[in-house]
mmCIF file of C-alpha atoms in Angstrom:
data_model
loop_
_atom_site.group_PDB
_atom_site.id
_atom_site.type_symbol
_atom_site.label_atom_id
_atom_site.label_comp_id
_atom_site.label_asym_id
_atom_site.label_seq_id
_atom_site.Cartn_x
_atom_site.Cartn_y
_atom_site.Cartn_z
ATOM 1 C CA MET A 1 97.386 48.955 101.015
ATOM 2 C CA SER A 2 98.304 49.999 104.679
ATOM 3 C CA LEU A 3 96.727 53.106 106.585
ATOM 4 C CA SER A 4 100.418 54.424 106.614
ATOM 5 C CA ALA A 5 100.615 54.284 102.883
ATOM 6 C CA VAL A 6 97.200 55.966 102.640
ATOM 7 C CA HIS A 7 98.220 58.773 104.904
ATOM 8 C CA GLY A 8 101.324 59.328 102.983
ATOM 9 C CA THR A 9 99.364 59.618 99.812
ATOM 10 C CA LEU A 10 96.921 62.081 101.418
ATOM 11 C CA SER A 11 100.014 64.291 102.499
ATOM 12 C CA SER A 12 101.404 64.394 99.132
ATOM 13 C CA LEU A 13 97.948 65.177 97.539
ATOM 14 C CA LYS A 14 97.918 68.260 100.143
ATOM 15 C CA THR A 15 101.356 69.348 99.078
ATOM 16 C CA PHE A 16 100.175 69.273 95.471
ATOM 17 C CA GLN A 17 97.058 71.253 96.389
ATOM 18 C CA ALA A 18 99.288 74.086 97.974
ATOM 19 C CA ASP A 19 101.094 74.038 94.635
ATOM 20 C CA ILE A 20 97.884 74.560 92.720
ATOM 21 C CA GLY A 21 97.233 77.609 94.943
ATOM 22 C CA THR A 22 100.542 78.964 94.184
ATOM 23 C CA GLY A 23 99.859 78.463 90.527
ATOM 24 C CA MET A 24 96.499 80.235 90.808
ATOM 25 C CA ASP A 25 98.374 83.180 92.358
ATOM 26 C CA ILE A 26 100.886 83.490 89.427
ATOM 27 C CA VAL A 27 98.052 83.296 86.909
ATOM 28 C CA THR A 28 96.233 86.204 88.510
ATOM 29 C CA ASP A 29 99.292 88.278 88.489
ATOM 30 C CA VAL A 30 99.857 87.741 85.060
ATOM 31 C CA ALA A 31 96.265 88.499 84.333
ATOM 32 C CA MET A 32 96.518 91.624 86.353
ATOM 33 C CA ASP A 33 99.660 92.686 84.441
ATOM 34 C CA LEU A 34 97.590 92.293 81.101
ATOM 35 C CA ALA A 35 94.534 94.174 82.523
ATOM 36 C CA GLU A 36 96.633 97.211 83.542
ATOM 37 C CA THR A 37 97.791 97.375 79.839
ATOM 38 C CA GLN A 38 94.076 98.568 78.865
ATOM 39 C CA ASN A 39 94.708 96.716 75.602
ATOM 40 C CA GLU A 40 91.579 95.223 74.408
ATOM 41 C CA ALA A 41 93.592 92.785 72.238
ATOM 42 C CA MET A 42 94.630 91.126 75.578
ATOM 43 C CA ASN A 43 90.929 90.418 76.629
ATOM 44 C CA PRO A 44 90.929 86.753 75.022
ATOM 45 C CA ALA A 45 94.091 85.946 76.992
ATOM 46 C CA ILE A 46 92.503 87.184 80.211
ATOM 47 C CA ALA A 47 89.414 85.205 79.211
ATOM 48 C CA GLU A 48 91.627 82.276 78.939
ATOM 49 C CA MET A 49 93.334 82.709 82.365
ATOM 50 C CA GLU A 50 89.809 83.142 83.909
ATOM 51 C CA ALA A 51 89.077 79.481 82.566
ATOM 52 C CA MET A 52 92.314 78.171 83.907
ATOM 53 C CA ILE A 53 91.672 79.593 87.351
ATOM 54 C CA LEU A 54 88.177 77.794 87.354
ATOM 55 C CA GLU A 55 89.807 74.554 86.301
ATOM 56 C CA CYS A 56 92.455 74.760 89.155
ATOM 57 C CA ALA A 57 89.405 75.880 91.320
ATOM 58 C CA LYS A 58 87.507 72.583 90.377
ATOM 59 C CA LEU A 59 90.739 70.469 90.827
ATOM 60 C CA ASP A 60 91.094 72.049 94.341
ATOM 61 C CA ARG A 61 87.462 71.295 95.440
ATOM 62 C CA GLU A 62 87.702 67.615 94.177
ATOM 63 C CA ILE A 63 91.050 67.151 96.139
ATOM 64 C CA ASN A 64 89.297 68.408 99.376
ATOM 65 C CA TYR A 65 86.315 65.946 98.813
ATOM 66 C CA PHE A 66 88.710 63.050 98.205
ATOM 67 C CA VAL A 67 90.552 63.694 101.180
ATOM 68 C CA ASP A 68 87.578 64.116 103.341
ATOM 69 C CA VAL A 69 85.979 60.798 101.951
ATOM 70 C CA VAL A 70 89.414 58.820 102.296
ATOM 71 C CA GLN A 71 89.693 60.040 105.806
ATOM 72 C CA GLN A 72 86.132 59.082 106.533
ATOM 73 C CA VAL A 73 86.310 55.708 104.996
ATOM 74 C CA THR A 74 89.806 54.748 106.723
ATOM 75 C CA ALA A 75 88.512 55.710 110.079
ATOM 76 C CA GLU A 76 85.491 53.290 109.619
ATOM 77 C CA VAL A 77 87.924 50.676 108.306
ATOM 78 C CA SER A 78 90.394 50.955 111.165
ATOM 79 C CA THR A 79 87.694 49.868 113.610
ATOM 80 C CA GLN A 80 86.863 46.812 111.497
ATOM 81 C CA GLN A 81 88.425 43.416 110.716
ATOM 82 C CA PRO A 82 91.913 43.668 108.814
ATOM 83 C CA GLU A 83 90.185 42.214 105.596
ATOM 84 C CA ALA A 84 88.036 45.355 105.491
ATOM 85 C CA MET A 85 91.093 47.119 103.951
ATOM 86 C CA PHE A 86 90.591 45.008 100.745
ATOM 87 C CA SER A 87 87.289 47.099 100.097
ATOM 88 C CA LEU A 88 88.961 50.464 100.964
ATOM 89 C CA SER A 89 89.537 51.537 97.306
ATOM 90 C CA ALA A 90 85.924 50.536 96.242
ATOM 91 C CA LYS A 91 84.125 52.234 98.988
ATOM 92 C CA VAL A 92 86.369 55.508 98.445
ATOM 93 C CA LYS A 93 85.505 55.482 94.706
ATOM 94 C CA GLU A 94 81.933 54.964 95.400
ATOM 95 C CA GLN A 95 81.516 57.920 97.910
ATOM 96 C CA PHE A 96 83.940 60.185 96.033
ATOM 97 C CA THR A 97 81.813 59.521 92.669
ATOM 98 C CA GLY A 98 78.601 60.244 94.482
ATOM 99 C CA ARG A 99 79.767 63.441 95.978
ATOM 100 C CA ILE A 100 81.169 64.822 92.807
ATOM 101 C CA ALA A 101 78.039 64.004 90.771
ATOM 102 C CA ARG A 102 75.995 66.429 93.066
ATOM 103 C CA LEU A 103 78.399 69.416 92.632
ATOM 104 C CA SER A 104 77.803 72.314 90.267
ATOM 105 C CA ASP A 105 80.505 74.083 88.377
ATOM 106 C CA ALA A 106 78.493 77.323 89.094
ATOM 107 C CA GLU A 107 79.522 76.873 92.639
ATOM 108 C CA LEU A 108 83.374 77.332 91.630
ATOM 109 C CA HIS A 109 82.832 81.269 91.233
ATOM 110 C CA ASN A 110 82.443 81.236 95.040
ATOM 111 C CA HIS A 111 86.020 79.658 95.388
ATOM 112 C CA GLN A 112 87.977 82.159 97.276
ATOM 113 C CA LYS A 113 90.778 82.422 94.659
ATOM 114 C CA VAL A 114 88.317 82.764 91.792
ATOM 115 C CA VAL A 115 86.876 85.650 93.715
ATOM 116 C CA ALA A 116 90.136 87.130 94.159
ATOM 117 C CA PHE A 117 91.139 86.795 90.481
ATOM 118 C CA LYS A 118 87.924 88.762 89.708
ATOM 119 C CA ASP A 119 88.310 91.352 92.313
ATOM 120 C CA SER A 120 91.960 91.845 91.444
ATOM 121 C CA LEU A 121 91.210 92.511 87.700
ATOM 122 C CA LYS A 122 88.438 94.870 88.685
ATOM 123 C CA ASN A 123 90.972 96.653 90.855
ATOM 124 C CA SER A 124 93.531 96.556 88.222
ATOM 125 C CA GLY A 125 91.245 98.131 85.779
ATOM 126 C CA ASN A 126 90.439 100.843 87.998
ATOM 127 C CA GLN A 127 93.900 101.661 89.066
ATOM 128 C CA ALA A 128 94.736 101.951 85.377
ATOM 129 C CA ASP A 129 91.904 104.140 84.533
ATOM 130 C CA LYS A 130 92.972 106.338 87.548
ATOM 131 C CA GLU A 131 96.757 106.497 87.043
ATOM 132 C CA SER A 132 96.895 105.672 82.957
ATOM 133 C CA GLU A 133 99.866 108.295 82.678
ATOM 134 C CA GLU A 134 101.902 106.809 85.591
ATOM 135 C CA ASN A 135 104.134 103.646 86.143
ATOM 136 C CA ILE A 136 101.961 101.155 88.022
ATOM 137 C CA GLU A 137 104.444 100.985 90.667
ATOM 138 C CA GLU A 138 103.766 104.734 91.692
ATOM 139 C CA LEU A 139 100.354 103.487 93.076
ATOM 140 C CA ASP A 140 101.733 102.128 96.427
ATOM 141 C CA GLU A 141 102.488 105.543 97.602
ATOM 142 C CA ASP A 142 98.875 105.963 98.947
ATOM 143 C CA ILE A 143 98.162 102.137 99.835
ATOM 144 C CA ALA A 144 96.576 103.023 103.019
ATOM 145 C CA VAL A 145 94.214 105.694 101.880
ATOM 146 C CA THR A 146 92.692 103.569 99.121
ATOM 147 C CA GLN A 147 92.285 100.338 101.316
ATOM 148 C CA SER A 148 90.547 101.537 104.404
ATOM 149 C CA GLN A 149 93.994 102.544 105.895
ATOM 150 C CA VAL A 150 95.227 99.027 105.499
ATOM 151 C CA ASN A 151 98.978 98.923 106.098
ATOM 152 C CA PHE A 152 101.536 96.105 105.387
ATOM 153 C CA THR A 153 101.935 94.611 108.920
ATOM 154 C CA CYS A 154 99.793 91.560 110.158
ATOM 155 C CA PRO A 155 98.048 92.285 113.358
ATOM 156 C CA LEU A 156 99.142 88.621 114.248
ATOM 157 C CA THR A 157 102.839 88.492 113.425
ATOM 158 C CA GLN A 158 103.508 92.186 113.709
ATOM 159 C CA VAL A 159 105.761 91.845 110.555
ATOM 160 C CA GLU A 160 105.175 92.647 106.923
ATOM 161 C CA MET A 161 102.588 90.304 105.222
ATOM 162 C CA VAL A 162 103.584 87.936 102.524
ATOM 163 C CA ASN A 163 100.282 86.526 101.251
ATOM 164 C CA PRO A 164 97.637 89.165 102.664
ATOM 165 C CA VAL A 165 93.973 88.074 102.929
ATOM 166 C CA LYS A 166 91.103 90.282 103.826
ATOM 167 C CA ASN A 167 88.120 89.038 106.066
ATOM 168 C CA LYS A 168 85.081 89.752 104.197
ATOM 169 C CA LYS A 169 82.993 90.123 107.442
ATOM 170 C CA CYS A 170 84.897 92.898 109.232
ATOM 171 C CA ASN A 171 87.354 93.985 106.262
ATOM 172 C CA HIS A 172 90.604 93.376 108.401
ATOM 173 C CA TYR A 173 93.728 92.070 106.776
ATOM 174 C CA TYR A 174 96.098 89.344 107.934
ATOM 175 C CA ASP A 175 98.872 87.275 106.430
ATOM 176 C CA GLU A 176 97.314 84.128 105.487
ATOM 177 C CA GLY A 177 99.614 81.472 107.093
ATOM 178 C CA ALA A 178 99.241 83.145 110.378
ATOM 179 C CA ILE A 179 95.566 83.550 110.372
ATOM 180 C CA VAL A 180 94.780 80.236 109.067
ATOM 181 C CA GLY A 181 97.123 78.574 111.622
ATOM 182 C CA LEU A 182 95.405 80.544 114.391
ATOM 183 C CA ILE A 183 91.902 79.253 113.262
ATOM 184 C CA LYS A 184 93.005 75.583 113.091
ATOM 185 C CA THR A 185 94.470 76.228 116.675
ATOM 186 C CA LYS A 186 91.341 77.540 118.096
ATOM 187 C CA HIS A 187 89.292 74.843 116.391
ATOM 188 C CA SER A 188 91.369 72.133 117.906
ATOM 189 C CA GLN A 189 90.614 73.486 121.255
ATOM 190 C CA LYS A 190 86.920 73.483 120.251
ATOM 191 C CA LYS A 191 86.826 77.429 120.444
ATOM 192 C CA LYS A 192 85.862 80.317 118.057
ATOM 193 C CA CYS A 193 88.583 82.473 116.499
ATOM 194 C CA ARG A 194 88.248 86.056 117.349
ATOM 195 C CA CYS A 195 89.645 88.729 114.995
ATOM 196 C CA PRO A 196 93.045 89.623 116.372
ATOM 197 C CA VAL A 197 92.633 93.448 115.359
ATOM 198 C CA VAL A 198 92.168 95.377 118.694
ATOM 199 C CA GLY A 199 88.514 96.606 119.107
ATOM 200 C CA CYS A 200 87.251 94.350 116.315
ATOM 201 C CA GLY A 201 83.816 92.687 117.401
ATOM 202 C CA ASN A 202 84.095 89.893 114.944
ATOM 203 C CA SER A 203 84.186 86.768 117.402
ATOM 204 C CA ASP A 204 84.174 84.099 114.752
ATOM 205 C CA VAL A 205 86.675 84.302 111.972
ATOM 206 C CA LYS A 206 86.166 81.305 109.701
ATOM 207 C CA GLU A 207 88.516 80.421 106.625
ATOM 208 C CA ALA A 208 85.655 80.836 104.406
ATOM 209 C CA ASP A 209 85.663 84.460 105.261
ATOM 210 C CA LEU A 210 89.226 84.884 103.861
ATOM 211 C CA VAL A 211 89.663 86.554 100.463
ATOM 212 C CA PRO A 212 93.314 86.600 98.983
ATOM 213 C CA ASP A 213 94.113 90.267 98.182
ATOM 214 C CA GLN A 214 96.538 90.084 95.022
ATOM 215 C CA MET A 215 96.677 93.894 94.506
ATOM 216 C CA LEU A 216 97.835 94.407 98.177
ATOM 217 C CA ARG A 217 100.299 91.659 97.746
ATOM 218 C CA ARG A 218 101.625 93.373 94.531
ATOM 219 C CA ARG A 219 101.845 96.670 96.523
ATOM 220 C CA ILE A 220 103.994 95.020 99.016
ATOM 221 C CA GLN A 221 106.196 93.537 96.609
ATOM 222 C CA SER A 222 106.492 96.809 94.825
ATOM 223 C CA GLN A 223 107.526 98.613 98.070
ATOM 224 C CA LYS A 224 110.077 96.035 98.695
ATOM 225 C CA ARG A 225 111.574 96.425 95.195
ATOM 226 C CA LYS A 226 111.711 100.215 95.702
ATOM 227 C CA SER A 227 113.286 99.860 99.207
ATOM 228 C CA SER A 228 116.045 97.496 97.954
ATOM 229 C CA ARG A 229 116.878 100.218 95.349
ATOM 230 C CA THR A 230 117.513 103.241 97.845
#
C-alpha cells in the first residue's frame, strides 16, 4: 500500500467521522422532542438514544486514535527503507490495539456530544416544566435572558450561528466551524487562540472547552421558521 493510499483512507475516515457527529446531533434532537412531551412512556426510548450516543462517541474516539496511530507510524516508515511499508499494517494494528485496551468506557461520558446530549435533555425538561401549556416554539422569544444574554450572532463571523457551541470556561458562544477553524489556524502558527469576544480574558480557547448547545441551535432554527412565515 502506498502512502498516498493511506492518506486517502484517512481522509475518508474523517468524512465518516463528521457524519457520525451529524448523526449524534439528530439523535439529540429527537431525544429532546421526546423529553419535551413529559411522557414517562418515552423514557425507555430516551435511554436507548443515550446508549446510541455513547456507542457513537466510542466509535468517534476509536477513529481519533486510529488516525493518530496511522499518522505516527507512516511518519516513521517514510524515513525508512521502502520495504518497511510491508510491516505498516502490523505496526498500526499493534499500536492501535494497545491504546484501545487502556481506554475506559466511563471516559465516554466526557465526550463533547455526550455532555451536550445530557445537557440538552435537562434543559428540555426544565423548559417543558416552565412552559407546559405553551407551544415549544414560543420559548425563543426570551432567548437572550435565559442564556446570559446570548444572541444568535457569532462573534467571529458576525452572522447567525448554524452550530452554536459554548465555551465552558468563559461561557461565550461561537459557531463551531468558525471557532474550530481559528483554533487550528492559531495552533499552526504556534500560538494560543484568544476568545474573540471583546473584553474576554480567556486567552487560551481549546476544542476540549467547546460544548455543542443543541437547545440554542433549535431556537435559532425555530426563529428562522417563524421569520419565513412572516
